[in-house]
Amino acid sequence: MRGAVQGVGFRPFVHRLASALGLTGWVNNSNQGVLIDVEGPRASLEQFLSRLRTENPPRSFIQSLESRWLEATGCAGFEIRASESAGARLAIIMPDLATCPECVREIFDPLNRRHLYPFTNCTHCGPRFSIVESLPYDRPNTAMRKFILCPECEREYHDPADRRFHAQPNACPKCGPHLELWNTGGAVLSTHHTALLQAAEIIRDGRILALKGIGGFQLLVAARNEEAVRRLRERKQREEKPLAVMYPSLEAVRADCRVTEPEARLLLSPESPIVLLRCVAPPAPSVAPGNPHLGVMLPGSPLHHLLMAELQIPVVATSGNLTDEPICIDEREALPRLRHIADAFLVHNRPIVRHVDDSVVRVILGREQILRRARGYAPLPLPLTAGRPAAFDFTSPILAVGAHLKNTVALGIGGQVFVSQHIGDLETLESYEAFLRVTRDFQKIYDAAPQLIASDQHPDYLSTQFAASLVARQLGPRSLAVQHHVAHVLACAAENELAPPLLGVSWDGTGFGSDGTIWGGEFFLLTSKSCRRVAHFRQFRLPGGEAAIHEPRRAALGVLYELFGETGMMKYGLPLREISGPSMTPGGHPRFRGAHAPRVPQSAPSPTASLSPGNFDDPALKDLAIMLQRGINSPLTSSVGRLFDAVAALLGIRQIVRFEGQAAMELEFAIGDVKTDESYSFRLDSKDDTQGGSLLVVDWEPTFASILADIKREVPAALISARFHNTLAETIVAVAKRTGQSQLALSGGCFQNRYLTERAVFRLTEEGFRPSWPQRFPPNDGGIALGQIVAAMMDVE
Ligand SMILES: [Zn+2]
Ligand SMILES: [Zn+2]
């Protein structure tokens, strides 16, 4: 816990609360805040977590509370431990925090001098990471230095009894930043509160507003206005990927979505993330097409509070960028980049020092799980202290440059890992520049000169090439290439404080394997010395390489070819079911690209060819068969993500995707309310590995034989999908039994699949295993940089 939690009777309060709930463990003060380790029945722990926030001592304030669920260690009693002052006192930069209740009260109080002032904040809330230029965190080192405090604000700033004592971004209508409404030409239409009222009018009219928020621009449009939402999608070139919605209040959210108690807590937390909720009444069809969930957030800054109070309707709030580009932070830069999307710009004169996107979080298995880690969370470090996977080398700083999609970078310094805010997919020049900026920024702000640079093993990733170029030009430190799926396992093990040995399950769409093939269905045995691959899914060829990432139908063909050869593949062809291809926009190409596989000209038709979008014609099929036969541009893969694609295509759910993971998501959603414990059979074969050991191979031949039979028998897709998901969970149980490891770490993009994760955890627990999964860092590639740091500390490739 960080915030005003020391010297305010916080530890005695924690002691009382824990004892009252019959919980054991300890609490202490550290250089960063208060650390609590508490043990007991789940329900009591949840109560503890919730009451910490609501019953804290009067003068205390919790700025951020990060919790993880750990294995019980068998504490007796509850104690207040001695303060921890050992180790380097590291500069902790607080994340940007949502407006506190006191400040919210002030901006809506007509008698308060900050009435309707959109830049109100105090020591408990407001911007931090997005305004810091350098450390120490003092006003002259922030974007606020150009605003000279008025006498009244100055008094607050120097009064130890005031809530604004040393609140660096302190401001008021007299001395602080102000709003302006601009047209697309950059002309000022209005200023101050009038600008806000006119901006609200623009949204009400169904037009698109670009708003300069906390960590960058957002695009806002009335969420119940289908036509307006569609216009936003067209202009932003974002075809089907779900959009997030900001609601004026929790009550308003409840009208459209189911909200559980932990979800409500998250929505109202100082981190104020986008929370994925089960949606029962979508605001408009185009907000999140085909998706039973909705990304929802509540106002997190005074500006948002004022705007939403004026509007009283939900608004789509998506990052201010063109798809694949990083979020805009500067109004002069935003104007040319967003003028073709937005109808007006609500801007202000407080500079944003670095981009910080909205974070995305969900509750799974009763716990929070961060899917995109940025505003509210970054750059809080993960301390690698207790139960670390190995004897780490703490002495020299390590820089990790992450993967390719959902890139983040990280710095390992003195036993802490600082993971950057979400950067994005390194698909465009703009994103790569953002990557370079964050990498430089991180080294500068923590004053770290890395001795080691860790990257992915994929030679084509821009992040890998950046690391290689530094080393090649002798500008940088020595390098370590960490296998992608090993990094997933290590990230999960580190944040869950799992002591090895354990079985790591690492499943995703694609990652570069140490043998040069594409991995993605891997199992590792992690010991304190090594992370060794002990099992993988049977490999098959992906016709077209990179193209297969966008076209699940190619994965299906690869699977059919592997099972039946050319004749069988041609006989089955595609589809087995009626095709429900994607809706094509005129001249539309999939905006989503992937740089995983080698780029080779395609011989197969592009999605825009005059074919039925889901189907290949005979000549195209023949070409693909030849590619597969000769192994031309048809890399081998063990990817579970591609197996999801294959099943989705065979079931006619999706042949071509519009964004990463879409087919797998839709296959999961196809299950709907079907409940079954049935699964398909599979084989677990043993083969010799190259090091003279043995390797288990999960052979899905019986699985696909049954799926094809079920399709012929017209078994509902919901049931086939559920059985397929269950089968995958059973493969984990089977491999766990064979390797004899009781502790498991489940990670990789596939575990963003809620059904799969819940089923795997349920079955493993039922069989007596102890599974863990990512909570504070994303299971997707956003967690790779963390894993790379851990690998470097353990010296594991
Ligand atoms: Zn406040
Ligand atoms: Zn002032």
PDB file of C-alpha atoms in Angstrom, residues 401-632:
ATOM      1  CA  VAL A 401      13.084  -4.465 -24.241  1.00  0.00           C
ATOM      2  CA  GLY A 402      10.067  -6.796 -24.304  1.00  0.00           C
ATOM      3  CA  ALA A 403       8.470  -8.445 -27.302  1.00  0.00           C
ATOM      4  CA  HIS A 404       6.670  -7.087 -30.357  1.00  0.00           C
ATOM      5  CA  LEU A 405       2.949  -6.890 -29.646  1.00  0.00           C
ATOM      6  CA  LYS A 406       1.675  -5.050 -26.544  1.00  0.00           C
ATOM      7  CA  ASN A 407       5.253  -4.003 -25.922  1.00  0.00           C
ATOM      8  CA  THR A 408       6.501  -2.773 -22.556  1.00  0.00           C
ATOM      9  CA  VAL A 409      10.097  -2.317 -21.434  1.00  0.00           C
ATOM     10  CA  ALA A 410      11.514  -2.878 -17.961  1.00  0.00           C
ATOM     11  CA  LEU A 411      14.451  -1.987 -15.759  1.00  0.00           C
ATOM     12  CA  GLY A 412      15.773  -4.300 -13.086  1.00  0.00           C
ATOM     13  CA  ILE A 413      17.582  -2.324 -10.396  1.00  0.00           C
ATOM     14  CA  GLY A 414      18.552  -3.475  -6.937  1.00  0.00           C
ATOM     15  CA  GLY A 415      15.978  -6.208  -6.501  1.00  0.00           C
ATOM     16  CA  GLN A 416      13.108  -4.253  -8.025  1.00  0.00           C
ATOM     17  CA  VAL A 417      11.645  -4.471 -11.492  1.00  0.00           C
ATOM     18  CA  PHE A 418      10.185  -1.276 -12.931  1.00  0.00           C
ATOM     19  CA  VAL A 419       7.949  -2.193 -15.843  1.00  0.00           C
ATOM     20  CA  SER A 420       7.031   0.648 -18.189  1.00  0.00           C
ATOM     21  CA  GLN A 421       3.557   1.706 -19.139  1.00  0.00           C
ATOM     22  CA  HIS A 422       1.963  -0.098 -22.098  1.00  0.00           C
ATOM     23  CA  ILE A 423       3.614   1.068 -25.328  1.00  0.00           C
ATOM     24  CA  GLY A 424       1.720  -0.938 -27.924  1.00  0.00           C
ATOM     25  CA  ASP A 425       2.348  -3.065 -30.982  1.00  0.00           C
ATOM     26  CA  LEU A 426       5.615  -2.077 -32.641  1.00  0.00           C
ATOM     27  CA  GLU A 427       3.931  -2.099 -36.041  1.00  0.00           C
ATOM     28  CA  THR A 428       4.371   1.497 -37.138  1.00  0.00           C
ATOM     29  CA  LEU A 429       7.164   4.029 -37.158  1.00  0.00           C
ATOM     30  CA  GLU A 430       5.240   6.055 -34.563  1.00  0.00           C
ATOM     31  CA  SER A 431       5.036   3.097 -32.156  1.00  0.00           C
ATOM     32  CA  TYR A 432       8.696   2.305 -32.631  1.00  0.00           C
ATOM     33  CA  GLU A 433       9.529   5.931 -31.835  1.00  0.00           C
ATOM     34  CA  ALA A 434       7.372   5.672 -28.714  1.00  0.00           C
ATOM     35  CA  PHE A 435       9.330   2.541 -27.780  1.00  0.00           C
ATOM     36  CA  LEU A 436      12.627   4.417 -28.200  1.00  0.00           C
ATOM     37  CA  ARG A 437      11.284   7.356 -26.156  1.00  0.00           C
ATOM     38  CA  VAL A 438      10.154   5.162 -23.259  1.00  0.00           C
ATOM     39  CA  THR A 439      13.407   3.197 -23.286  1.00  0.00           C
ATOM     40  CA  ARG A 440      15.444   6.419 -23.094  1.00  0.00           C
ATOM     41  CA  ASP A 441      13.051   7.973 -20.581  1.00  0.00           C
ATOM     42  CA  PHE A 442      13.217   4.992 -18.240  1.00  0.00           C
ATOM     43  CA  GLN A 443      17.001   4.916 -18.183  1.00  0.00           C
ATOM     44  CA  LYS A 444      17.148   8.655 -17.631  1.00  0.00           C
ATOM     45  CA  ILE A 445      14.557   8.910 -14.898  1.00  0.00           C
ATOM     46  CA  TYR A 446      16.020   6.057 -12.853  1.00  0.00           C
ATOM     47  CA  ASP A 447      19.532   7.181 -13.729  1.00  0.00           C
ATOM     48  CA  ALA A 448      20.410   3.625 -14.724  1.00  0.00           C
ATOM     49  CA  ALA A 449      23.196   2.523 -17.033  1.00  0.00           C
ATOM     50  CA  PRO A 450      22.275  -1.067 -17.792  1.00  0.00           C
ATOM     51  CA  GLN A 451      25.042  -3.632 -17.779  1.00  0.00           C
ATOM     52  CA  LEU A 452      22.886  -6.151 -19.567  1.00  0.00           C
ATOM     53  CA  ILE A 453      20.161  -5.843 -22.153  1.00  0.00           C
ATOM     54  CA  ALA A 454      17.601  -8.638 -22.428  1.00  0.00           C
ATOM     55  CA  SER A 455      15.479  -9.149 -25.536  1.00  0.00           C
ATOM     56  CA  ASP A 456      13.360 -11.753 -27.270  1.00  0.00           C
ATOM     57  CA  GLN A 457      14.980 -14.439 -29.422  1.00  0.00           C
ATOM     58  CA  HIS A 458      12.916 -13.427 -32.456  1.00  0.00           C
ATOM     59  CA  PRO A 459      15.448 -11.892 -34.868  1.00  0.00           C
ATOM     60  CA  ASP A 460      12.782  -9.833 -36.702  1.00  0.00           C
ATOM     61  CA  TYR A 461      11.282  -8.064 -33.687  1.00  0.00           C
ATOM     62  CA  LEU A 462      12.186  -4.371 -33.774  1.00  0.00           C
ATOM     63  CA  SER A 463      12.854  -4.575 -30.037  1.00  0.00           C
ATOM     64  CA  THR A 464      15.365  -7.388 -30.610  1.00  0.00           C
ATOM     65  CA  GLN A 465      17.003  -5.474 -33.421  1.00  0.00           C
ATOM     66  CA  PHE A 466      17.258  -2.391 -31.223  1.00  0.00           C
ATOM     67  CA  ALA A 467      19.066  -4.444 -28.567  1.00  0.00           C
ATOM     68  CA  ALA A 468      21.314  -6.030 -31.190  1.00  0.00           C
ATOM     69  CA  SER A 469      22.188  -2.677 -32.753  1.00  0.00           C
ATOM     70  CA  LEU A 470      23.272  -1.244 -29.396  1.00  0.00           C
ATOM     71  CA  VAL A 471      25.532  -4.201 -28.801  1.00  0.00           C
ATOM     72  CA  ALA A 472      26.841  -4.265 -32.381  1.00  0.00           C
ATOM     73  CA  ARG A 473      27.798  -0.596 -32.297  1.00  0.00           C
ATOM     74  CA  GLN A 474      29.320  -1.220 -28.879  1.00  0.00           C
ATOM     75  CA  LEU A 475      27.055   1.494 -27.560  1.00  0.00           C
ATOM     76  CA  GLY A 476      25.396  -0.797 -25.156  1.00  0.00           C
ATOM     77  CA  PRO A 477      25.967  -3.547 -22.671  1.00  0.00           C
ATOM     78  CA  ARG A 478      26.159  -7.249 -23.359  1.00  0.00           C
ATOM     79  CA  SER A 479      22.935  -8.882 -24.382  1.00  0.00           C
ATOM     80  CA  LEU A 480      20.832 -11.881 -23.520  1.00  0.00           C
ATOM     81  CA  ALA A 481      18.166 -13.297 -25.843  1.00  0.00           C
ATOM     82  CA  VAL A 482      15.409 -14.816 -23.734  1.00  0.00           C
ATOM     83  CA  GLN A 483      13.057 -17.376 -25.228  1.00  0.00           C
ATOM     84  CA  HIS A 484       9.579 -15.863 -25.452  1.00  0.00           C
ATOM     85  CA  HIS A 485       7.671 -18.577 -23.606  1.00  0.00           C
ATOM     86  CA  VAL A 486      10.318 -18.929 -20.922  1.00  0.00           C
ATOM     87  CA  ALA A 487       9.838 -15.207 -20.245  1.00  0.00           C
ATOM     88  CA  HIS A 488       6.076 -15.754 -19.819  1.00  0.00           C
ATOM     89  CA  VAL A 489       6.698 -18.484 -17.232  1.00  0.00           C
ATOM     90  CA  LEU A 490       9.298 -16.485 -15.312  1.00  0.00           C
ATOM     91  CA  ALA A 491       7.098 -13.385 -15.155  1.00  0.00           C
ATOM     92  CA  CYS A 492       4.246 -15.425 -13.698  1.00  0.00           C
ATOM     93  CA  ALA A 493       6.511 -17.246 -11.238  1.00  0.00           C
ATOM     94  CA  ALA A 494       8.144 -14.011 -10.060  1.00  0.00           C
ATOM     95  CA  GLU A 495       4.987 -12.046  -9.348  1.00  0.00           C
ATOM     96  CA  ASN A 496       3.402 -15.025  -7.591  1.00  0.00           C
ATOM     97  CA  GLU A 497       6.588 -15.485  -5.531  1.00  0.00           C
ATOM     98  CA  LEU A 498       6.710 -19.137  -6.515  1.00  0.00           C
ATOM     99  CA  ALA A 499       9.776 -20.993  -5.361  1.00  0.00           C
ATOM    100  CA  PRO A 500      10.934 -23.569  -7.912  1.00  0.00           C
ATOM    101  CA  PRO A 501      10.584 -26.306  -8.940  1.00  0.00           C
ATOM    102  CA  LEU A 502       7.412 -25.802 -10.915  1.00  0.00           C
ATOM    103  CA  LEU A 503       5.769 -26.651 -14.204  1.00  0.00           C
ATOM    104  CA  GLY A 504       5.364 -23.611 -16.441  1.00  0.00           C
ATOM    105  CA  VAL A 505       2.577 -23.714 -19.006  1.00  0.00           C
ATOM    106  CA  SER A 506       3.151 -21.120 -21.720  1.00  0.00           C
ATOM    107  CA  TRP A 507       0.563 -20.895 -24.485  1.00  0.00           C
ATOM    108  CA  ASP A 508       0.045 -18.110 -26.992  1.00  0.00           C
ATOM    109  CA  GLY A 509      -0.292 -17.295 -30.676  1.00  0.00           C
ATOM    110  CA  THR A 510       3.327 -17.180 -31.731  1.00  0.00           C
ATOM    111  CA  GLY A 511       6.752 -16.883 -30.272  1.00  0.00           C
ATOM    112  CA  PHE A 512      10.154 -17.665 -31.680  1.00  0.00           C
ATOM    113  CA  GLY A 513      11.285 -21.088 -30.491  1.00  0.00           C
ATOM    114  CA  SER A 514      14.860 -21.938 -29.614  1.00  0.00           C
ATOM    115  CA  ASP A 515      14.831 -24.495 -32.450  1.00  0.00           C
ATOM    116  CA  GLY A 516      13.813 -21.868 -35.020  1.00  0.00           C
ATOM    117  CA  THR A 517      10.203 -23.089 -35.319  1.00  0.00           C
ATOM    118  CA  ILE A 518       7.213 -21.128 -34.042  1.00  0.00           C
ATOM    119  CA  TRP A 519       6.327 -22.144 -30.501  1.00  0.00           C
ATOM    120  CA  GLY A 520       3.129 -21.435 -28.619  1.00  0.00           C
ATOM    121  CA  GLY A 521       2.043 -24.609 -26.824  1.00  0.00           C
ATOM    122  CA  GLU A 522       4.913 -25.200 -24.422  1.00  0.00           C
ATOM    123  CA  PHE A 523       5.533 -26.711 -20.998  1.00  0.00           C
ATOM    124  CA  PHE A 524       8.708 -25.998 -19.003  1.00  0.00           C
ATOM    125  CA  LEU A 525      10.276 -27.391 -15.870  1.00  0.00           C
ATOM    126  CA  LEU A 526      11.575 -24.409 -13.917  1.00  0.00           C
ATOM    127  CA  THR A 527      14.264 -25.153 -11.343  1.00  0.00           C
ATOM    128  CA  SER A 528      16.472 -22.677  -9.532  1.00  0.00           C
ATOM    129  CA  LYS A 529      19.079 -23.160 -12.239  1.00  0.00           C
ATOM    130  CA  SER A 530      17.223 -23.642 -15.490  1.00  0.00           C
ATOM    131  CA  CYS A 531      13.988 -23.494 -17.401  1.00  0.00           C
ATOM    132  CA  ARG A 532      13.834 -26.598 -19.588  1.00  0.00           C
ATOM    133  CA  ARG A 533      11.140 -27.390 -22.157  1.00  0.00           C
ATOM    134  CA  VAL A 534       9.592 -30.692 -21.134  1.00  0.00           C
ATOM    135  CA  ALA A 535       6.519 -30.898 -23.362  1.00  0.00           C
ATOM    136  CA  HIS A 536       4.897 -29.218 -26.334  1.00  0.00           C
ATOM    137  CA  PHE A 537       1.925 -29.550 -28.625  1.00  0.00           C
ATOM    138  CA  ARG A 538       2.310 -31.521 -31.836  1.00  0.00           C
ATOM    139  CA  GLN A 539       3.561 -29.235 -34.588  1.00  0.00           C
ATOM    140  CA  PHE A 540       1.883 -28.518 -37.898  1.00  0.00           C
ATOM    141  CA  ARG A 541       2.617 -26.282 -40.842  1.00  0.00           C
ATOM    142  CA  LEU A 542       1.047 -22.853 -41.295  1.00  0.00           C
ATOM    143  CA  PRO A 543       0.552 -22.173 -45.009  1.00  0.00           C
ATOM    144  CA  GLY A 544       1.569 -18.602 -45.767  1.00  0.00           C
ATOM    145  CA  GLY A 545       3.414 -17.939 -42.525  1.00  0.00           C
ATOM    146  CA  GLU A 546       2.459 -14.453 -41.424  1.00  0.00           C
ATOM    147  CA  ALA A 547      -0.732 -14.516 -43.480  1.00  0.00           C
ATOM    148  CA  ALA A 548      -1.952 -17.401 -41.325  1.00  0.00           C
ATOM    149  CA  ILE A 549      -2.006 -15.094 -38.299  1.00  0.00           C
ATOM    150  CA  HIS A 550      -4.739 -13.058 -39.987  1.00  0.00           C
ATOM    151  CA  GLU A 551      -6.534 -16.002 -41.508  1.00  0.00           C
ATOM    152  CA  PRO A 552      -7.639 -18.744 -39.128  1.00  0.00           C
ATOM    153  CA  ARG A 553      -8.758 -20.724 -42.196  1.00  0.00           C
ATOM    154  CA  ARG A 554      -5.067 -21.226 -43.027  1.00  0.00           C
ATOM    155  CA  ALA A 555      -4.421 -22.714 -39.592  1.00  0.00           C
ATOM    156  CA  ALA A 556      -7.367 -25.041 -40.241  1.00  0.00           C
ATOM    157  CA  LEU A 557      -5.852 -26.090 -43.563  1.00  0.00           C
ATOM    158  CA  GLY A 558      -2.503 -26.686 -41.864  1.00  0.00           C
ATOM    159  CA  VAL A 559      -4.158 -28.936 -39.288  1.00  0.00           C
ATOM    160  CA  LEU A 560      -6.115 -30.831 -41.956  1.00  0.00           C
ATOM    161  CA  TYR A 561      -2.964 -31.265 -44.031  1.00  0.00           C
ATOM    162  CA  GLU A 562      -1.045 -32.572 -41.028  1.00  0.00           C
ATOM    163  CA  LEU A 563      -3.749 -35.127 -40.309  1.00  0.00           C
ATOM    164  CA  PHE A 564      -4.842 -36.218 -43.765  1.00  0.00           C
ATOM    165  CA  GLY A 565      -2.242 -34.987 -46.256  1.00  0.00           C
ATOM    166  CA  GLU A 566      -3.146 -33.242 -49.485  1.00  0.00           C
ATOM    167  CA  THR A 567      -5.987 -35.510 -50.541  1.00  0.00           C
ATOM    168  CA  GLY A 568      -7.640 -35.325 -47.174  1.00  0.00           C
ATOM    169  CA  MET A 569      -7.211 -31.588 -47.035  1.00  0.00           C
ATOM    170  CA  MET A 570      -8.710 -31.099 -50.485  1.00  0.00           C
ATOM    171  CA  LYS A 571     -11.544 -33.454 -49.652  1.00  0.00           C
ATOM    172  CA  TYR A 572     -12.461 -31.661 -46.497  1.00  0.00           C
ATOM    173  CA  GLY A 573     -11.666 -28.258 -47.899  1.00  0.00           C
ATOM    174  CA  LEU A 574     -13.233 -25.367 -46.130  1.00  0.00           C
ATOM    175  CA  PRO A 575     -15.672 -24.642 -44.793  1.00  0.00           C
ATOM    176  CA  LEU A 576     -17.376 -27.567 -43.217  1.00  0.00           C
ATOM    177  CA  ARG A 577     -20.041 -25.210 -42.048  1.00  0.00           C
ATOM    178  CA  GLU A 578     -21.710 -22.264 -43.555  1.00  0.00           C
ATOM    179  CA  ILE A 579     -19.268 -19.405 -43.693  1.00  0.00           C
ATOM    180  CA  SER A 580     -19.829 -16.342 -41.608  1.00  0.00           C
ATOM    181  CA  GLY A 581     -16.956 -14.272 -42.844  1.00  0.00           C
ATOM    182  CA  PRO A 582     -16.111 -10.830 -41.553  1.00  0.00           C
ATOM    183  CA  SER A 583     -17.980  -7.854 -42.842  1.00  0.00           C
ATOM    184  CA  MET A 584     -15.708  -6.137 -45.310  1.00  0.00           C
ATOM    185  CA  THR A 585     -15.239  -2.415 -45.400  1.00  0.00           C
ATOM    186  CA  PRO A 586     -14.760  -1.042 -48.897  1.00  0.00           C
ATOM    187  CA  GLY A 587     -11.176  -1.633 -49.974  1.00  0.00           C
ATOM    188  CA  GLY A 588     -10.513  -2.751 -46.430  1.00  0.00           C
ATOM    189  CA  HIS A 589      -7.436  -4.670 -45.542  1.00  0.00           C
ATOM    190  CA  PRO A 590      -7.004  -6.093 -42.123  1.00  0.00           C
ATOM    191  CA  ARG A 591      -5.369  -3.324 -40.125  1.00  0.00           C
ATOM    192  CA  PHE A 592      -3.865  -5.857 -37.814  1.00  0.00           C
ATOM    193  CA  ARG A 593      -0.477  -7.041 -38.960  1.00  0.00           C
ATOM    194  CA  GLY A 594       1.993  -9.362 -37.330  1.00  0.00           C
ATOM    195  CA  ALA A 595       5.715  -9.439 -37.814  1.00  0.00           C
ATOM    196  CA  HIS A 596       6.212 -12.874 -36.383  1.00  0.00           C
ATOM    197  CA  ALA A 597       6.808 -14.962 -39.440  1.00  0.00           C
ATOM    198  CA  PRO A 598       9.090 -14.224 -42.359  1.00  0.00           C
ATOM    199  CA  ARG A 599       7.549 -11.904 -44.908  1.00  0.00           C
ATOM    200  CA  VAL A 600       7.135 -13.763 -48.195  1.00  0.00           C
ATOM    201  CA  PRO A 601       4.794 -12.794 -51.028  1.00  0.00           C
ATOM    202  CA  GLN A 602       1.426 -14.460 -50.713  1.00  0.00           C
ATOM    203  CA  SER A 603       0.200 -16.825 -53.346  1.00  0.00           C
ATOM    204  CA  ALA A 604      -3.200 -17.173 -51.755  1.00  0.00           C
ATOM    205  CA  PRO A 605      -5.987 -14.701 -52.395  1.00  0.00           C
ATOM    206  CA  SER A 606      -6.128 -11.590 -50.291  1.00  0.00           C
ATOM    207  CA  PRO A 607      -9.268 -11.078 -48.207  1.00  0.00           C
ATOM    208  CA  THR A 608     -10.504  -8.601 -50.774  1.00  0.00           C
ATOM    209  CA  ALA A 609     -10.485 -11.077 -53.664  1.00  0.00           C
ATOM    210  CA  SER A 610     -13.832 -11.801 -55.196  1.00  0.00           C
ATOM    211  CA  LEU A 611     -14.105 -15.127 -53.415  1.00  0.00           C
ATOM    212  CA  SER A 612     -16.566 -15.914 -50.762  1.00  0.00           C
ATOM    213  CA  PRO A 613     -14.520 -14.350 -47.957  1.00  0.00           C
ATOM    214  CA  GLY A 614     -14.271 -17.499 -45.895  1.00  0.00           C
ATOM    215  CA  ASN A 615     -13.594 -19.909 -48.679  1.00  0.00           C
ATOM    216  CA  PHE A 616     -10.657 -20.740 -50.883  1.00  0.00           C
ATOM    217  CA  ASP A 617     -11.379 -21.704 -54.463  1.00  0.00           C
ATOM    218  CA  ASP A 618      -9.881 -24.870 -55.887  1.00  0.00           C
ATOM    219  CA  PRO A 619      -6.785 -23.312 -57.503  1.00  0.00           C
ATOM    220  CA  ALA A 620      -5.995 -21.430 -54.281  1.00  0.00           C
ATOM    221  CA  LEU A 621      -6.376 -24.632 -52.295  1.00  0.00           C
ATOM    222  CA  LYS A 622      -4.053 -26.431 -54.720  1.00  0.00           C
ATOM    223  CA  ASP A 623      -1.459 -23.670 -54.315  1.00  0.00           C
ATOM    224  CA  LEU A 624      -1.690 -23.938 -50.557  1.00  0.00           C
ATOM    225  CA  ALA A 625      -1.357 -27.709 -50.760  1.00  0.00           C
ATOM    226  CA  ILE A 626       1.829 -27.295 -52.805  1.00  0.00           C
ATOM    227  CA  MET A 627       3.190 -24.812 -50.269  1.00  0.00           C
ATOM    228  CA  LEU A 628       2.479 -27.251 -47.466  1.00  0.00           C
ATOM    229  CA  GLN A 629       3.908 -30.199 -49.352  1.00  0.00           C
ATOM    230  CA  ARG A 630       7.166 -28.450 -50.145  1.00  0.00           C
ATOM    231  CA  GLY A 631       7.295 -26.566 -46.901  1.00  0.00           C
ATOM    232  CA  ILE A 632       7.473 -23.229 -48.751  1.00  0.00           C
TER     233      ILE A 632
END
